[in-house]
mmCIF file of C-alpha atoms and ligand atoms in Angstrom:
data_model
loop_
_atom_site.group_PDB
_atom_site.id
_atom_site.type_symbol
_atom_site.label_atom_id
_atom_site.label_comp_id
_atom_site.label_asym_id
_atom_site.label_seq_id
_atom_site.Cartn_x
_atom_site.Cartn_y
_atom_site.Cartn_z
ATOM 1 C CA MET A 29 7.774 14.640 4.096
ATOM 2 C CA GLY A 30 7.094 12.140 1.633
ATOM 3 C CA GLN A 31 4.979 9.077 1.646
ATOM 4 C CA LEU A 32 6.125 5.553 2.696
ATOM 5 C CA ILE A 33 5.735 2.820 0.353
ATOM 6 C CA ASP A 34 4.420 -0.128 2.425
ATOM 7 C CA GLY A 35 6.172 -3.302 0.444
ATOM 8 C CA LYS A 36 4.622 -5.463 2.980
ATOM 9 C CA GLU A 37 1.138 -4.513 2.486
ATOM 10 C CA VAL A 38 1.233 -4.504 -1.373
ATOM 11 C CA ALA A 39 3.292 -7.672 -1.304
ATOM 12 C CA ALA A 40 0.535 -9.337 1.154
ATOM 13 C CA ARG A 41 -1.862 -8.269 -1.716
ATOM 14 C CA VAL A 42 0.053 -9.784 -4.655
ATOM 15 C CA ARG A 43 0.316 -13.066 -2.336
ATOM 16 C CA ALA A 44 -3.334 -12.918 -1.857
ATOM 17 C CA GLU A 45 -3.817 -12.642 -5.782
ATOM 18 C CA VAL A 46 -1.187 -15.285 -6.639
ATOM 19 C CA LYS A 47 -3.245 -17.488 -4.187
ATOM 20 C CA ALA A 48 -6.613 -16.959 -5.721
ATOM 21 C CA GLU A 49 -5.397 -17.579 -9.452
ATOM 22 C CA ALA A 50 -3.729 -20.712 -7.924
ATOM 23 C CA ALA A 51 -6.910 -21.620 -6.425
ATOM 24 C CA LEU A 52 -8.492 -21.359 -10.050
ATOM 25 C CA LEU A 53 -5.839 -23.228 -11.771
ATOM 26 C CA ARG A 54 -6.295 -26.352 -9.669
ATOM 27 C CA GLU A 55 -9.998 -26.056 -10.346
ATOM 28 C CA ARG A 56 -9.785 -25.578 -13.832
ATOM 29 C CA TRP A 57 -6.655 -27.415 -14.686
ATOM 30 C CA GLY A 58 -6.336 -29.890 -11.551
ATOM 31 C CA LEU A 59 -2.843 -28.294 -11.283
ATOM 32 C CA VAL A 60 -0.660 -27.115 -8.295
ATOM 33 C CA PRO A 61 2.312 -25.192 -9.020
ATOM 34 C CA GLY A 62 5.358 -26.429 -7.623
ATOM 35 C CA LEU A 63 8.722 -24.617 -6.613
ATOM 36 C CA ALA A 64 12.077 -26.754 -6.194
ATOM 37 C CA VAL A 65 14.486 -24.643 -4.456
ATOM 38 C CA VAL A 66 18.075 -25.742 -4.310
ATOM 39 C CA ARG A 67 20.524 -24.371 -1.635
ATOM 40 C CA VAL A 68 24.154 -25.303 -1.591
ATOM 41 C CA GLY A 69 26.172 -25.193 2.030
ATOM 42 C CA ASP A 70 25.596 -23.470 4.970
ATOM 43 C CA ASP A 71 25.308 -19.876 4.631
ATOM 44 C CA PRO A 72 22.898 -18.428 7.360
ATOM 45 C CA ALA A 73 21.609 -15.842 4.946
ATOM 46 C CA SER A 74 20.833 -18.219 2.423
ATOM 47 C CA ARG A 75 19.078 -20.435 4.655
ATOM 48 C CA THR A 76 16.834 -17.638 5.944
ATOM 49 C CA TYR A 77 15.878 -16.507 2.370
ATOM 50 C CA VAL A 78 14.882 -20.406 1.271
ATOM 51 C CA SER A 79 12.828 -20.800 4.115
ATOM 52 C CA SER A 80 11.163 -17.595 3.811
ATOM 53 C CA LYS A 81 10.238 -18.606 0.195
ATOM 54 C CA LYS A 82 9.321 -22.071 1.002
ATOM 55 C CA LYS A 83 6.702 -20.677 3.511
ATOM 56 C CA ALA A 84 5.263 -18.054 1.158
ATOM 57 C CA ALA A 85 4.943 -20.916 -1.395
ATOM 58 C CA ALA A 86 2.950 -23.049 0.888
ATOM 59 C CA GLU A 87 0.850 -20.343 2.046
ATOM 60 C CA VAL A 88 -0.290 -19.738 -1.450
ATOM 61 C CA GLY A 89 -1.310 -23.356 -1.991
ATOM 62 C CA PHE A 90 2.041 -24.389 -4.050
ATOM 63 C CA LEU A 91 4.078 -27.201 -3.305
ATOM 64 C CA SER A 92 7.497 -26.666 -2.595
ATOM 65 C CA TRP A 93 10.580 -28.823 -2.221
ATOM 66 C CA GLU A 94 14.000 -27.823 -0.500
ATOM 67 C CA TYR A 95 17.049 -29.482 -1.619
ATOM 68 C CA ALA A 96 20.038 -28.621 0.774
ATOM 69 C CA LEU A 97 23.346 -29.684 -0.857
ATOM 70 C CA GLU A 98 26.699 -29.866 0.949
ATOM 71 C CA ALA A 99 29.271 -27.159 0.594
ATOM 72 C CA ASP A 100 31.691 -29.118 -1.519
ATOM 73 C CA VAL A 101 29.065 -30.684 -3.923
ATOM 74 C CA SER A 102 30.554 -31.323 -7.025
ATOM 75 C CA GLN A 103 29.454 -29.277 -10.262
ATOM 76 C CA GLU A 104 28.510 -32.690 -11.794
ATOM 77 C CA ALA A 105 26.109 -33.414 -8.851
ATOM 78 C CA LEU A 106 24.838 -29.998 -8.735
ATOM 79 C CA LEU A 107 23.925 -29.979 -12.664
ATOM 80 C CA SER A 108 22.530 -33.580 -12.483
ATOM 81 C CA LEU A 109 19.828 -32.253 -9.751
ATOM 82 C CA VAL A 110 19.250 -29.398 -12.170
ATOM 83 C CA HIS A 111 18.420 -31.636 -14.984
ATOM 84 C CA GLN A 112 16.404 -33.917 -12.881
ATOM 85 C CA LEU A 113 14.262 -31.296 -11.849
ATOM 86 C CA ASN A 114 14.201 -29.885 -15.421
ATOM 87 C CA GLU A 115 12.511 -33.295 -16.316
ATOM 88 C CA ASP A 116 9.973 -33.503 -13.409
ATOM 89 C CA ALA A 117 6.712 -32.490 -14.413
ATOM 90 C CA ALA A 118 5.679 -31.567 -10.932
ATOM 91 C CA VAL A 119 8.170 -28.651 -10.809
ATOM 92 C CA HIS A 120 7.214 -25.895 -12.312
ATOM 93 C CA GLY A 121 9.905 -23.443 -11.053
ATOM 94 C CA ILE A 122 13.472 -24.329 -10.231
ATOM 95 C CA LEU A 123 15.469 -21.446 -8.107
ATOM 96 C CA VAL A 124 19.113 -21.915 -7.366
ATOM 97 C CA GLN A 125 20.011 -19.943 -4.214
ATOM 98 C CA LEU A 126 22.801 -17.504 -4.459
ATOM 99 C CA PRO A 127 25.468 -17.135 -3.954
ATOM 100 C CA LEU A 128 26.975 -20.470 -4.797
ATOM 101 C CA PRO A 129 30.659 -21.672 -3.077
ATOM 102 C CA GLY A 130 33.546 -20.549 -5.137
ATOM 103 C CA HIS A 131 34.308 -23.683 -6.773
ATOM 104 C CA LEU A 132 30.993 -23.833 -8.868
ATOM 105 C CA ASP A 133 30.688 -22.074 -11.864
ATOM 106 C CA THR A 134 27.403 -19.996 -11.355
ATOM 107 C CA ASP A 135 26.647 -19.407 -14.706
ATOM 108 C CA ALA A 136 26.761 -22.863 -15.910
ATOM 109 C CA VAL A 137 24.379 -23.780 -13.035
ATOM 110 C CA LEU A 138 21.754 -21.032 -14.107
ATOM 111 C CA ALA A 139 21.993 -21.768 -17.828
ATOM 112 C CA ALA A 140 21.148 -25.263 -16.986
ATOM 113 C CA VAL A 141 17.775 -24.421 -15.703
ATOM 114 C CA ARG A 142 15.147 -24.922 -18.312
ATOM 115 C CA PRO A 143 14.229 -21.462 -19.185
ATOM 116 C CA GLU A 144 10.635 -22.377 -19.125
ATOM 117 C CA LYS A 145 11.524 -23.294 -15.154
ATOM 118 C CA ASP A 146 13.524 -20.370 -14.551
ATOM 119 C CA VAL A 147 11.558 -18.247 -12.164
ATOM 120 C CA ASP A 148 14.293 -16.149 -10.926
ATOM 121 C CA GLY A 149 14.612 -14.639 -14.634
ATOM 122 C CA PHE A 150 18.375 -15.276 -14.427
ATOM 123 C CA HIS A 151 18.891 -17.518 -17.452
ATOM 124 C CA PRO A 152 20.478 -15.875 -20.334
ATOM 125 C CA VAL A 153 17.194 -16.948 -22.921
ATOM 126 C CA ASN A 154 15.179 -14.830 -20.254
ATOM 127 C CA ALA A 155 17.779 -11.969 -20.081
ATOM 128 C CA GLY A 156 17.701 -12.030 -23.689
ATOM 129 C CA SER A 157 14.080 -11.690 -23.993
ATOM 130 C CA LEU A 158 14.144 -8.705 -21.842
ATOM 131 C CA LEU A 159 16.637 -7.014 -23.837
ATOM 132 C CA LEU A 160 14.551 -7.859 -27.054
ATOM 133 C CA GLY A 161 11.202 -6.977 -25.244
ATOM 134 C CA ARG A 162 9.877 -10.433 -25.906
ATOM 135 C CA PRO A 163 7.761 -12.208 -23.097
ATOM 136 C CA GLY A 164 9.811 -14.438 -20.555
ATOM 137 C CA ALA A 165 10.359 -14.561 -16.718
ATOM 138 C CA ARG A 166 11.382 -11.280 -15.665
ATOM 139 C CA PRO A 167 13.894 -10.934 -12.379
ATOM 140 C CA CYS A 168 11.830 -10.746 -9.378
ATOM 141 C CA THR A 169 13.252 -7.740 -7.581
ATOM 142 C CA PRO A 170 12.766 -5.226 -10.690
ATOM 143 C CA LEU A 171 9.412 -6.623 -11.535
ATOM 144 C CA GLY A 172 8.262 -6.016 -7.483
ATOM 145 C CA ILE A 173 9.741 -2.463 -7.970
ATOM 146 C CA LEU A 174 7.239 -1.981 -10.925
ATOM 147 C CA ARG A 175 4.843 -3.073 -9.129
ATOM 148 C CA LEU A 176 5.397 -0.701 -5.975
ATOM 149 C CA LEU A 177 5.442 2.106 -8.735
ATOM 150 C CA GLU A 178 2.158 1.054 -10.005
ATOM 151 C CA GLU A 179 0.713 1.129 -6.597
ATOM 152 C CA ILE A 180 1.623 4.613 -6.279
ATOM 153 C CA GLY A 181 0.215 5.489 -9.514
ATOM 154 C CA CYS A 182 3.542 6.404 -10.929
ATOM 155 C CA ASP A 183 3.757 5.807 -14.369
ATOM 156 C CA PRO A 184 7.599 5.574 -15.548
ATOM 157 C CA ALA A 185 6.484 7.146 -19.236
ATOM 158 C CA GLY A 186 8.300 10.272 -20.030
ATOM 159 C CA LYS A 187 10.059 10.131 -16.600
ATOM 160 C CA ARG A 188 13.972 10.450 -15.727
ATOM 161 C CA ALA A 189 14.787 7.329 -14.225
ATOM 162 C CA VAL A 190 18.096 6.810 -12.472
ATOM 163 C CA VAL A 191 19.027 3.456 -11.498
ATOM 164 C CA VAL A 192 22.254 3.171 -9.233
ATOM 165 C CA GLY A 193 23.961 -0.364 -9.556
ATOM 166 C CA ARG A 194 24.321 -2.453 -12.608
ATOM 167 C CA SER A 195 24.153 -5.862 -11.411
ATOM 168 C CA ASN A 196 22.431 -8.642 -13.827
ATOM 169 C CA ILE A 197 19.818 -9.381 -11.058
ATOM 170 C CA VAL A 198 18.770 -5.952 -9.911
ATOM 171 C CA GLY A 199 20.328 -2.796 -11.940
ATOM 172 C CA LYS A 200 20.201 -3.936 -15.489
ATOM 173 C CA PRO A 201 17.124 -5.545 -15.448
ATOM 174 C CA MET A 202 15.632 -2.626 -13.601
ATOM 175 C CA ALA A 203 17.071 -0.229 -16.275
ATOM 176 C CA LEU A 204 15.510 -2.247 -19.275
ATOM 177 C CA MET A 205 11.981 -2.477 -17.586
ATOM 178 C CA LEU A 206 11.775 1.077 -16.990
ATOM 179 C CA LEU A 207 12.824 1.940 -20.344
ATOM 180 C CA GLN A 208 10.222 -0.738 -21.714
ATOM 181 C CA ARG A 209 7.729 1.708 -19.720
ATOM 182 C CA HIS A 210 9.278 4.902 -21.478
ATOM 183 C CA ALA A 211 11.235 6.099 -19.036
ATOM 184 C CA THR A 212 14.334 8.035 -19.882
ATOM 185 C CA VAL A 213 17.061 5.834 -18.161
ATOM 186 C CA THR A 214 20.430 6.676 -16.899
ATOM 187 C CA VAL A 215 22.264 3.774 -15.092
ATOM 188 C CA CYS A 216 24.923 4.567 -12.586
ATOM 189 C CA HIS A 217 27.798 2.925 -11.261
ATOM 190 C CA SER A 218 30.977 3.384 -9.421
ATOM 191 C CA ARG A 219 32.408 5.519 -11.691
ATOM 192 C CA SER A 220 29.531 7.758 -12.289
ATOM 193 C CA ASP A 221 29.061 11.309 -10.791
ATOM 194 C CA LEU A 222 26.298 9.958 -8.397
ATOM 195 C CA PRO A 223 25.173 13.650 -6.665
ATOM 196 C CA SER A 224 24.815 15.256 -10.271
ATOM 197 C CA GLU A 225 22.917 12.097 -11.494
ATOM 198 C CA VAL A 226 20.883 11.468 -8.608
ATOM 199 C CA SER A 227 19.702 14.887 -8.458
ATOM 200 C CA ARG A 228 17.821 14.875 -11.871
ATOM 201 C CA ALA A 229 16.140 11.679 -11.053
ATOM 202 C CA ASP A 230 12.019 11.680 -11.086
ATOM 203 C CA ILE A 231 12.271 7.868 -10.364
ATOM 204 C CA LEU A 232 15.535 6.705 -8.422
ATOM 205 C CA VAL A 233 16.267 2.898 -7.944
ATOM 206 C CA VAL A 234 19.292 2.464 -5.620
ATOM 207 C CA ALA A 235 20.885 -1.074 -5.645
ATOM 208 C CA VAL A 236 24.417 -0.876 -4.377
ATOM 209 C CA GLY A 237 24.825 -2.812 -1.030
ATOM 210 C CA VAL A 238 26.833 0.186 0.684
ATOM 211 C CA ARG A 239 25.255 1.942 3.671
ATOM 212 C CA GLU A 240 23.487 4.991 2.964
ATOM 213 C CA LEU A 241 25.634 5.921 -0.010
ATOM 214 C CA VAL A 242 22.923 7.955 -1.542
ATOM 215 C CA LYS A 243 22.908 11.095 0.132
ATOM 216 C CA GLY A 244 19.250 12.736 1.330
ATOM 217 C CA ASP A 245 20.446 16.227 -0.026
ATOM 218 C CA TRP A 246 21.303 14.861 -3.451
ATOM 219 C CA VAL A 247 17.428 13.578 -3.972
ATOM 220 C CA ARG A 248 15.328 15.981 -6.281
ATOM 221 C CA PRO A 249 12.444 17.338 -4.195
ATOM 222 C CA GLY A 250 9.049 15.048 -5.285
ATOM 223 C CA ALA A 251 11.205 12.329 -6.556
ATOM 224 C CA VAL A 252 10.035 8.601 -6.087
ATOM 225 C CA VAL A 253 12.778 7.076 -4.047
ATOM 226 C CA ILE A 254 13.293 2.846 -4.137
ATOM 227 C CA ASP A 255 16.024 1.661 -1.944
ATOM 228 C CA VAL A 256 17.009 -2.122 -2.742
ATOM 229 C CA GLY A 257 20.027 -2.117 -0.350
ATOM 230 C CA ILE A 258 20.232 -4.381 2.475
ATOM 231 C CA ASN A 259 23.046 -3.458 4.778
ATOM 232 C CA ARG A 260 23.319 -4.930 8.389
ATOM 233 C CA ARG A 261 23.764 -2.380 10.951
ATOM 234 C CA GLU A 262 26.366 -2.797 14.166
ATOM 235 C CA ASP A 263 23.386 -3.666 16.168
ATOM 236 C CA GLY A 264 21.697 -5.992 13.768
ATOM 237 C CA GLY A 265 19.046 -3.752 12.174
ATOM 238 C CA LEU A 266 18.715 -3.201 8.789
ATOM 239 C CA VAL A 267 19.546 -0.111 6.716
ATOM 240 C CA GLY A 268 19.181 0.814 3.090
ATOM 241 C CA ASP A 269 21.733 2.211 0.425
ATOM 242 C CA VAL A 270 19.766 5.897 0.835
ATOM 243 C CA GLU A 271 20.014 8.134 3.776
ATOM 244 C CA PHE A 272 16.793 7.571 4.407
ATOM 245 C CA ALA A 273 15.482 10.354 7.145
ATOM 246 C CA ARG A 274 17.133 13.293 4.690
ATOM 247 C CA ALA A 275 15.777 11.857 1.873
ATOM 248 C CA ALA A 276 12.201 11.120 2.720
ATOM 249 C CA GLN A 277 12.065 15.010 3.634
ATOM 250 C CA ARG A 278 12.466 15.352 -0.295
ATOM 251 C CA ALA A 279 10.967 12.560 -2.172
ATOM 252 C CA SER A 280 7.304 12.281 -2.624
ATOM 253 C CA PHE A 281 7.560 8.725 -1.979
ATOM 254 C CA ILE A 282 9.956 6.524 -0.565
ATOM 255 C CA THR A 283 10.461 2.981 0.526
ATOM 256 C CA PRO A 284 11.560 1.772 4.052
ATOM 257 C CA VAL A 285 14.378 -0.481 4.618
ATOM 258 C CA PRO A 286 13.310 -3.167 5.773
ATOM 259 C CA GLY A 287 9.752 -3.296 4.717
ATOM 260 C CA GLY A 288 9.968 -1.796 1.384
ATOM 261 C CA VAL A 289 11.360 -3.859 -1.729
ATOM 262 C CA GLY A 290 12.304 -6.837 0.264
ATOM 263 C CA PRO A 291 8.748 -8.643 0.446
ATOM 264 C CA MET A 292 7.955 -7.857 -3.148
ATOM 265 C CA THR A 293 10.984 -9.910 -4.012
ATOM 266 C CA VAL A 294 9.448 -13.233 -2.763
ATOM 267 C CA ALA A 295 5.798 -11.942 -3.873
ATOM 268 C CA MET A 296 6.910 -11.728 -7.474
ATOM 269 C CA LEU A 297 8.850 -15.231 -6.759
ATOM 270 C CA LEU A 298 5.514 -16.458 -6.312
ATOM 271 C CA ARG A 299 4.037 -14.778 -9.421
ATOM 272 C CA ASN A 300 6.717 -16.128 -11.724
ATOM 273 C CA THR A 301 6.159 -19.685 -10.214
ATOM 274 C CA LEU A 302 2.359 -19.545 -11.054
ATOM 275 C CA GLU A 303 2.904 -17.769 -14.729
ATOM 276 C CA ALA A 304 5.493 -20.776 -15.214
ATOM 277 C CA ALA A 305 2.890 -23.452 -14.131
ATOM 278 C CA THR A 306 0.270 -21.587 -16.066
ATOM 279 C CA ARG A 307 2.136 -21.879 -19.261
ATOM 280 C CA GLY A 308 3.450 -25.469 -18.586
ATOM 281 C CA ALA A 309 -0.429 -26.012 -18.318
ATOM 282 C CA GLY A 310 -0.915 -24.731 -22.066
ATOM 283 C CA ALA A 311 -3.404 -22.151 -20.329
ATOM 284 C CA SER A 312 -3.076 -18.806 -22.174
ATOM 285 C CA GLY A 313 -3.615 -15.175 -21.767
ATOM 286 C CA THR A 314 -4.066 -13.159 -18.415
ATOM 287 C CA LEU A 315 -1.607 -14.897 -16.339
ATOM 288 C CA THR A 316 1.385 -14.518 -18.438
ATOM 289 C CA GLU A 317 1.646 -10.584 -18.453
ATOM 290 C CA PRO A 318 1.468 -8.975 -15.308
ATOM 291 C CA PHE A 319 1.593 -5.580 -16.696
ATOM 292 C CA PRO A 320 -0.498 -4.375 -19.917
ATOM 293 C CA GLY A 321 1.678 -3.275 -22.597
ATOM 294 C CA ALA A 322 4.954 -4.472 -20.986
ATOM 295 C CA GLY A 323 5.774 -7.030 -23.726
ATOM 296 C CA ARG A 324 7.347 -4.825 -26.064
ATOM 297 C CA LEU A 325 10.442 -2.639 -26.259
ATOM 298 C CA ALA A 326 8.987 0.572 -28.262
ATOM 299 C CA ARG A 327 11.114 3.042 -29.947
HETATM 300 P P1 NAD B 542 25.766 -6.357 -6.524
HETATM 301 O O1 NAD B 542 27.076 -6.236 -5.720
HETATM 302 O O2 NAD B 542 25.772 -7.527 -7.559
HETATM 303 O O3 NAD B 542 26.115 -5.041 -7.578
HETATM 304 C C1 NAD B 542 26.258 -3.712 -7.113
HETATM 305 C C2 NAD B 542 26.254 -2.668 -8.094
HETATM 306 O O4 NAD B 542 26.823 -1.452 -7.408
HETATM 307 C C3 NAD B 542 27.230 -2.819 -9.367
HETATM 308 O O5 NAD B 542 26.780 -3.004 -10.386
HETATM 309 C C4 NAD B 542 28.300 -1.812 -8.829
HETATM 310 O O6 NAD B 542 28.883 -1.314 -10.007
HETATM 311 C C5 NAD B 542 27.758 -0.807 -8.254
HETATM 312 N N1 NAD B 542 28.244 0.001 -7.410
HETATM 313 C C6 NAD B 542 29.224 -0.529 -6.342
HETATM 314 N N2 NAD B 542 29.645 0.533 -5.770
HETATM 315 C C7 NAD B 542 29.253 1.704 -6.195
HETATM 316 C C8 NAD B 542 29.554 3.316 -5.587
HETATM 317 N N3 NAD B 542 30.378 3.533 -4.824
HETATM 318 N N4 NAD B 542 28.743 4.114 -6.517
HETATM 319 C C9 NAD B 542 27.714 3.648 -7.646
HETATM 320 N N5 NAD B 542 27.342 2.338 -7.855
HETATM 321 C C10 NAD B 542 28.549 1.187 -7.187
HETATM 322 O O7 NAD B 542 24.820 -6.253 -5.992
HETATM 323 P P2 NAD B 542 23.134 -6.609 -6.101
HETATM 324 O O8 NAD B 542 23.156 -7.852 -5.904
HETATM 325 O O9 NAD B 542 22.765 -5.774 -7.366
HETATM 326 O O10 NAD B 542 22.416 -6.013 -4.821
HETATM 327 C C11 NAD B 542 22.626 -4.673 -4.467
HETATM 328 C C12 NAD B 542 21.809 -4.691 -3.006
HETATM 329 O O11 NAD B 542 20.580 -4.990 -3.079
HETATM 330 C C13 NAD B 542 22.570 -5.042 -1.972
HETATM 331 O O12 NAD B 542 22.406 -4.548 -0.811
HETATM 332 C C14 NAD B 542 21.638 -6.691 -1.744
HETATM 333 O O13 NAD B 542 21.906 -7.136 -0.725
HETATM 334 C C15 NAD B 542 20.380 -5.742 -2.095
HETATM 335 N N6 NAD B 542 19.049 -6.461 -2.702
HETATM 336 C C16 NAD B 542 18.126 -6.566 -2.232
HETATM 337 C C17 NAD B 542 16.836 -7.511 -2.615
HETATM 338 C C18 NAD B 542 15.727 -7.176 -2.077
HETATM 339 O O14 NAD B 542 15.082 -8.070 -2.403
HETATM 340 N N7 NAD B 542 15.251 -5.904 -1.467
HETATM 341 C C19 NAD B 542 17.274 -8.193 -3.774
HETATM 342 C C20 NAD B 542 18.581 -8.310 -4.358
HETATM 343 C C21 NAD B 542 19.537 -7.347 -3.808
#
């Protein structure tokens, strides 16, 4: 039976680190990190995510502001708010909660956020920096997964990593970040031969959004299994993209759903915000690169 990776516990530690570093920032520079969260419409899941992000920001001593816009807000009005936040010196991080209603151009909105304030790491400049192995904000979920791997002492170097899902917010950046850490990376999608690819993975990251898509029997004995999926069961509970009970019998380590990757995403958002504030203050060095050697894409 594999060991559970306790994302809640690791996330609590990351939040404590951020809190301590924020206190230092306040002492040294008189600076309080500020996070602005923009939410459009009344989607209950978005409301929950935004309120948990705001609460987490307050707990580590950040300032935070929520901008709740009507579902029918115009593209111009939304862009104008983003521009206003770009210019506001108290705001170090801007997060636009996705998904946006269909009449809005999500790409244009994400591209309007100043890259230095893009704490989600979704701006094309930051996505490009990741591809090129240059410093820049990284998407929070894959960043959190790297931290989980680090916590269990799993160095991706030389390992076969299989990422199932190729979204811009999880799958693709995850694959690049594992490549940067010298894993041999395979990215799978809906046309891949999943059983065969998954069975070769030393590190398996699944981010699809289909309940128990990955069968436990496909998991290579001793693999580290990271389940990003969040799917709602009929009884209201949550379930991942991996068939947990059977996979846990074969894995060396496995994340539960809930309580695995989810809490790490919010914790890494706080870290990205802290780093944006630090860069804005002109401080250098230690706060900008949480993982030593992560900056460059090596050959
Ligand atoms: P997405 O819908 O943007 O992307 C899903 C990806 O899965 C696509 O690239 C698609 O090609 C691939 N896919 C679809 N069907 C497939 C199949 N049958 N076999 C293989 N690949 C298939 O989703 P996303 O935003 O990347 O999110 C994925 C899941 O992770 C969702 O359940 C989401 O709720 C969850 N999520 C969790 C967190 C967290 O913090 N825990 C963060 C982000 C997303």
